[in-house]
PDB file of C-alpha atoms in Angstrom:
ATOM      1  CA  UNK X   2     -63.128  15.571  41.317  1.00 95.00           C
ATOM      2  CA  UNK X   3     -60.591  17.744  43.075  1.00 96.00           C
ATOM      3  CA  UNK X   4     -59.423  17.510  46.652  1.00 97.00           C
ATOM      4  CA  UNK X   5     -56.437  18.456  48.772  1.00 97.00           C
ATOM      5  CA  UNK X   6     -54.552  15.405  49.914  1.00 97.00           C
ATOM      6  CA  UNK X   7     -51.500  14.504  51.887  1.00 97.00           C
ATOM      7  CA  UNK X   8     -48.691  12.102  51.038  1.00 95.00           C
ATOM      8  CA  UNK X   9     -48.909   9.317  53.605  1.00 93.00           C
ATOM      9  CA  UNK X  10     -47.188   6.039  54.355  1.00 89.00           C
ATOM     10  CA  UNK X  11     -48.461   2.637  55.444  1.00 84.00           C
ATOM     11  CA  UNK X  12     -45.487   2.346  57.790  1.00 73.00           C
ATOM     12  CA  UNK X  13     -43.220   4.688  59.728  1.00 60.00           C
ATOM     13  CA  UNK X  14     -40.217   3.227  57.882  1.00 56.00           C
ATOM     14  CA  UNK X  15     -41.638   4.269  54.518  1.00 52.00           C
ATOM     15  CA  UNK X  16     -39.962   3.261  51.328  1.00 53.00           C
ATOM     16  CA  UNK X  17     -41.036   4.874  48.074  1.00 51.00           C
ATOM     17  CA  UNK X  18     -43.555   2.182  47.154  1.00 61.00           C
ATOM     18  CA  UNK X  19     -45.453   2.735  50.394  1.00 81.00           C
ATOM     19  CA  UNK X  20     -46.209   6.395  49.722  1.00 91.00           C
ATOM     20  CA  UNK X  21     -49.805   7.079  48.803  1.00 94.00           C
ATOM     21  CA  UNK X  22     -52.570   9.656  48.921  1.00 97.00           C
ATOM     22  CA  UNK X  23     -55.755   8.620  50.738  1.00 98.00           C
ATOM     23  CA  UNK X  24     -58.950   9.408  48.830  1.00 98.00           C
ATOM     24  CA  UNK X  25     -61.702  11.044  50.903  1.00 98.00           C
ATOM     25  CA  UNK X  26     -64.662   8.619  51.186  1.00 97.00           C
ATOM     26  CA  UNK X  27     -67.132  11.037  49.558  1.00 96.00           C
ATOM     27  CA  UNK X  28     -64.805  11.504  46.567  1.00 97.00           C
ATOM     28  CA  UNK X  29     -64.280   7.746  46.241  1.00 97.00           C
ATOM     29  CA  UNK X  30     -68.014   6.973  46.386  1.00 96.00           C
ATOM     30  CA  UNK X  31     -68.825   9.590  43.760  1.00 96.00           C
ATOM     31  CA  UNK X  32     -66.029   8.426  41.415  1.00 95.00           C
ATOM     32  CA  UNK X  33     -66.969   4.770  41.866  1.00 94.00           C
ATOM     33  CA  UNK X  34     -70.338   5.524  40.252  1.00 94.00           C
ATOM     34  CA  UNK X  35     -68.506   6.753  37.131  1.00 93.00           C
ATOM     35  CA  UNK X  36     -65.471   4.447  37.189  1.00 89.00           C
ATOM     36  CA  UNK X  37     -66.763   1.051  38.282  1.00 89.00           C
ATOM     37  CA  UNK X  38     -63.397  -0.557  37.451  1.00 91.00           C
ATOM     38  CA  UNK X  39     -61.710   2.021  39.741  1.00 94.00           C
ATOM     39  CA  UNK X  40     -59.389   3.146  36.918  1.00 94.00           C
ATOM     40  CA  UNK X  41     -58.736   6.895  36.979  1.00 96.00           C
ATOM     41  CA  UNK X  42     -56.395   9.551  35.654  1.00 97.00           C
ATOM     42  CA  UNK X  43     -54.789  11.368  38.564  1.00 97.00           C
ATOM     43  CA  UNK X  44     -53.418  14.896  38.185  1.00 98.00           C
ATOM     44  CA  UNK X  45     -51.189  16.194  40.966  1.00 97.00           C
ATOM     45  CA  UNK X  46     -50.610  19.900  41.576  1.00 96.00           C
ATOM     46  CA  UNK X  47     -52.242  20.657  38.200  1.00 94.00           C
ATOM     47  CA  UNK X  48     -49.078  19.723  36.287  1.00 92.00           C
ATOM     48  CA  UNK X  49     -48.502  15.951  36.256  1.00 95.00           C
ATOM     49  CA  UNK X  50     -51.037  13.313  35.198  1.00 95.00           C
ATOM     50  CA  UNK X  51     -50.835   9.531  35.291  1.00 95.00           C
ATOM     51  CA  UNK X  52     -53.163   6.555  34.891  1.00 94.00           C
ATOM     52  CA  UNK X  53     -53.804   4.574  38.065  1.00 94.00           C
ATOM     53  CA  UNK X  54     -56.350   2.705  40.140  1.00 94.00           C
ATOM     54  CA  UNK X  55     -58.154   3.655  43.322  1.00 96.00           C
ATOM     55  CA  UNK X  56     -56.717   0.896  45.497  1.00 94.00           C
ATOM     56  CA  UNK X  57     -58.367  -0.503  48.636  1.00 94.00           C
ATOM     57  CA  UNK X  58     -56.906  -0.647  52.125  1.00 90.00           C
ATOM     58  CA  UNK X  59     -58.935  -2.032  55.014  1.00 87.00           C
ATOM     59  CA  UNK X  60     -60.814   1.176  55.846  1.00 91.00           C
ATOM     60  CA  UNK X  61     -60.086   3.489  52.913  1.00 94.00           C
ATOM     61  CA  UNK X  62     -59.001   3.795  49.270  1.00 96.00           C
ATOM     62  CA  UNK X  63     -55.850   5.465  48.001  1.00 96.00           C
ATOM     63  CA  UNK X  64     -53.671   6.396  45.029  1.00 97.00           C
ATOM     64  CA  UNK X  65     -50.252   4.730  45.113  1.00 94.00           C
ATOM     65  CA  UNK X  66     -47.265   6.950  44.333  1.00 93.00           C
ATOM     66  CA  UNK X  67     -44.218   5.355  42.764  1.00 89.00           C
ATOM     67  CA  UNK X  68     -40.634   6.527  43.052  1.00 86.00           C
ATOM     68  CA  UNK X  69     -40.669   8.200  39.623  1.00 88.00           C
ATOM     69  CA  UNK X  70     -43.718  10.328  40.478  1.00 92.00           C
ATOM     70  CA  UNK X  71     -42.331  11.332  43.875  1.00 92.00           C
ATOM     71  CA  UNK X  72     -38.985  12.253  42.341  1.00 92.00           C
ATOM     72  CA  UNK X  73     -40.486  14.188  39.427  1.00 93.00           C
ATOM     73  CA  UNK X  74     -42.754  16.246  41.714  1.00 94.00           C
ATOM     74  CA  UNK X  75     -40.339  16.336  44.663  1.00 95.00           C
ATOM     75  CA  UNK X  76     -42.964  14.760  46.920  1.00 94.00           C
ATOM     76  CA  UNK X  77     -42.134  13.526  50.402  1.00 92.00           C
ATOM     77  CA  UNK X  78     -44.001  12.046  53.332  1.00 90.00           C
ATOM     78  CA  UNK X  79     -46.570  14.485  54.806  1.00 93.00           C
ATOM     79  CA  UNK X  80     -46.427  16.873  51.827  1.00 96.00           C
ATOM     80  CA  UNK X  81     -49.735  18.435  50.866  1.00 97.00           C
ATOM     81  CA  UNK X  82     -50.794  17.948  47.275  1.00 97.00           C
ATOM     82  CA  UNK X  83     -53.677  19.091  45.090  1.00 98.00           C
ATOM     83  CA  UNK X  84     -55.323  16.040  43.520  1.00 98.00           C
ATOM     84  CA  UNK X  85     -57.757  15.756  40.645  1.00 98.00           C
ATOM     85  CA  UNK X  86     -59.235  12.368  39.749  1.00 97.00           C
ATOM     86  CA  UNK X  87     -61.270  11.693  36.613  1.00 96.00           C
ATOM     87  CA  UNK X  88     -62.547   8.464  35.119  1.00 95.00           C
ATOM     88  CA  UNK X  89     -59.983   6.832  32.843  1.00 94.00           C
ATOM     89  CA  UNK X  90     -61.593   6.663  29.399  1.00 93.00           C
ATOM     90  CA  UNK X  91     -58.632   4.969  27.699  1.00 92.00           C
ATOM     91  CA  UNK X  92     -59.039   1.496  26.210  1.00 93.00           C
ATOM     92  CA  UNK X  93     -56.362  -0.142  28.363  1.00 93.00           C
ATOM     93  CA  UNK X  94     -56.306   2.032  31.474  1.00 89.00           C
ATOM     94  CA  UNK X  95     -52.980   3.495  30.364  1.00 90.00           C
ATOM     95  CA  UNK X  96     -51.450   4.905  27.176  1.00 92.00           C
ATOM     96  CA  UNK X  97     -50.491   2.431  24.447  1.00 94.00           C
ATOM     97  CA  UNK X  98     -47.289   3.255  22.557  1.00 95.00           C
ATOM     98  CA  UNK X  99     -47.540   3.812  18.809  1.00 96.00           C
ATOM     99  CA  UNK X 100     -44.975   1.071  18.319  1.00 97.00           C
ATOM    100  CA  UNK X 101     -47.031  -1.537  20.132  1.00 97.00           C
ATOM    101  CA  UNK X 102     -50.139  -0.450  18.251  1.00 96.00           C
ATOM    102  CA  UNK X 103     -48.287  -0.937  14.940  1.00 97.00           C
ATOM    103  CA  UNK X 104     -47.073  -4.374  16.030  1.00 97.00           C
ATOM    104  CA  UNK X 105     -50.705  -5.306  16.829  1.00 97.00           C
ATOM    105  CA  UNK X 106     -51.665  -4.151  13.342  1.00 97.00           C
ATOM    106  CA  UNK X 107     -48.896  -6.188  11.691  1.00 97.00           C
ATOM    107  CA  UNK X 108     -49.622  -9.359  13.708  1.00 97.00           C
ATOM    108  CA  UNK X 109     -53.401  -9.937  13.955  1.00 97.00           C
ATOM    109  CA  UNK X 110     -53.009 -13.414  15.492  1.00 97.00           C
ATOM    110  CA  UNK X 111     -50.754 -12.126  18.269  1.00 96.00           C
ATOM    111  CA  UNK X 112     -53.024  -9.130  18.758  1.00 97.00           C
ATOM    112  CA  UNK X 113     -56.051 -11.405  19.189  1.00 97.00           C
ATOM    113  CA  UNK X 114     -54.214 -13.446  21.829  1.00 97.00           C
ATOM    114  CA  UNK X 115     -53.105 -10.273  23.626  1.00 98.00           C
ATOM    115  CA  UNK X 116     -56.677  -9.006  23.720  1.00 97.00           C
ATOM    116  CA  UNK X 117     -57.877 -12.295  25.234  1.00 98.00           C
ATOM    117  CA  UNK X 118     -55.708 -11.635  28.311  1.00 97.00           C
ATOM    118  CA  UNK X 119     -57.254 -10.029  31.387  1.00 96.00           C
ATOM    119  CA  UNK X 120     -57.154  -6.213  31.458  1.00 94.00           C
ATOM    120  CA  UNK X 121     -54.599  -6.353  34.286  1.00 93.00           C
ATOM    121  CA  UNK X 122     -52.230  -8.583  32.311  1.00 96.00           C
ATOM    122  CA  UNK X 123     -52.671  -6.346  29.269  1.00 97.00           C
ATOM    123  CA  UNK X 124     -51.716  -3.292  31.366  1.00 94.00           C
ATOM    124  CA  UNK X 125     -48.695  -5.112  32.786  1.00 95.00           C
ATOM    125  CA  UNK X 126     -47.415  -5.926  29.299  1.00 97.00           C
ATOM    126  CA  UNK X 127     -48.102  -2.398  28.045  1.00 97.00           C
ATOM    127  CA  UNK X 128     -46.151  -1.077  31.030  1.00 93.00           C
ATOM    128  CA  UNK X 129     -43.243  -3.389  30.133  1.00 95.00           C
ATOM    129  CA  UNK X 130     -43.172  -1.844  26.645  1.00 96.00           C
ATOM    130  CA  UNK X 131     -43.728   1.761  27.754  1.00 94.00           C
ATOM    131  CA  UNK X 132     -40.729   1.744  30.100  1.00 92.00           C
ATOM    132  CA  UNK X 133     -38.330   1.621  27.136  1.00 93.00           C
ATOM    133  CA  UNK X 134     -37.288   4.997  25.752  1.00 93.00           C
ATOM    134  CA  UNK X 135     -36.003   3.621  22.455  1.00 95.00           C
ATOM    135  CA  UNK X 136     -38.622   3.209  19.738  1.00 96.00           C
ATOM    136  CA  UNK X 137     -36.683   0.266  18.303  1.00 95.00           C
ATOM    137  CA  UNK X 138     -36.679  -1.530  21.670  1.00 94.00           C
ATOM    138  CA  UNK X 139     -40.437  -0.968  22.072  1.00 96.00           C
ATOM    139  CA  UNK X 140     -40.988  -2.566  18.648  1.00 96.00           C
ATOM    140  CA  UNK X 141     -38.700  -5.526  19.381  1.00 95.00           C
ATOM    141  CA  UNK X 142     -40.162  -6.197  22.834  1.00 96.00           C
ATOM    142  CA  UNK X 143     -43.706  -5.960  21.433  1.00 97.00           C
ATOM    143  CA  UNK X 144     -42.874  -8.613  18.830  1.00 96.00           C
ATOM    144  CA  UNK X 145     -41.338 -10.846  21.505  1.00 96.00           C
ATOM    145  CA  UNK X 146     -44.494 -10.549  23.637  1.00 97.00           C
ATOM    146  CA  UNK X 147     -46.783 -11.506  20.750  1.00 97.00           C
ATOM    147  CA  UNK X 148     -44.505 -14.401  19.720  1.00 96.00           C
ATOM    148  CA  UNK X 149     -44.502 -15.564  23.347  1.00 97.00           C
ATOM    149  CA  UNK X 150     -48.311 -15.594  23.384  1.00 97.00           C
ATOM    150  CA  UNK X 151     -48.521 -17.407  20.031  1.00 97.00           C
ATOM    151  CA  UNK X 152     -46.000 -20.065  21.094  1.00 96.00           C
ATOM    152  CA  UNK X 153     -47.958 -20.691  24.296  1.00 96.00           C
ATOM    153  CA  UNK X 154     -51.426 -20.567  22.708  1.00 94.00           C
ATOM    154  CA  UNK X 155     -52.326 -17.366  24.558  1.00 95.00           C
ATOM    155  CA  UNK X 156     -50.980 -18.371  27.980  1.00 95.00           C
ATOM    156  CA  UNK X 157     -48.785 -15.739  29.603  1.00 96.00           C
ATOM    157  CA  UNK X 158     -45.809 -17.011  31.600  1.00 95.00           C
ATOM    158  CA  UNK X 159     -43.754 -14.116  32.951  1.00 94.00           C
ATOM    159  CA  UNK X 160     -40.669 -16.251  33.656  1.00 95.00           C
ATOM    160  CA  UNK X 161     -40.883 -17.660  30.154  1.00 94.00           C
ATOM    161  CA  UNK X 162     -41.367 -14.173  28.727  1.00 95.00           C
ATOM    162  CA  UNK X 163     -38.204 -12.962  30.459  1.00 94.00           C
ATOM    163  CA  UNK X 164     -36.355 -15.925  28.939  1.00 94.00           C
ATOM    164  CA  UNK X 165     -37.791 -15.008  25.536  1.00 94.00           C
ATOM    165  CA  UNK X 166     -36.527 -11.427  25.980  1.00 93.00           C
ATOM    166  CA  UNK X 167     -33.031 -12.736  26.847  1.00 92.00           C
ATOM    167  CA  UNK X 168     -33.007 -15.206  23.960  1.00 91.00           C
ATOM    168  CA  UNK X 169     -34.058 -12.494  21.515  1.00 88.00           C
ATOM    169  CA  UNK X 170     -31.324 -10.174  22.790  1.00 81.00           C
ATOM    170  CA  UNK X 171     -28.704 -12.946  22.464  1.00 80.00           C
ATOM    171  CA  UNK X 172     -29.718 -13.597  18.840  1.00 79.00           C
ATOM    172  CA  UNK X 173     -28.900 -10.018  17.842  1.00 64.00           C
TER     173      UNK X 173
END
C-alpha cells in the first residue's frame, strides 16, 4: 500500500531515534489483515527499502526511522516522503546473511537452539551479525552466538554474549 507521509517527531527536541512516519489508520487496518505480526517491508521514495514493524503509539501506528535511513535519504523533520508498505514475507522479518546461514548449516545443535528463541530475539541477533561489513567477522560472531546458546542451554544473556564476544576477540 502506498501513501504520502511526513517525517514527524514524538518531541520538539527530536533526536534521530524519535523520527518516524505515521501510518494512516486505513492503511494500517488493511495491512494488519495481511501482516498480523505487523512486520512489513517499507520503501521510501521508491528507492530505499528496509524491513521494519508497524509500531504502536497511543492513538496511531508508525514506522520508526533510524539515523542511517535518515542520513542515506537526507530526511529531516517535516519532510514529505512517499511510502510503500508490503507484508514482510521473509522467514525472520529481516535478511539473513549468507555467513550466518552457513554457520547454521555447520552447527545444527546451535541452529536448533537459535530457532527456539523468540522471533524478536532472533531478529536482534541477526541484526548484530548484519551490522558487520566484513564477511570474516560475520562468520566469527555467528559462531560465538551459537556457542553462547549451547553453553547456556538455549538461554540468551546479552551481557554474557558481549563478554563472549570480548573473550573471543582476546583469544585471537
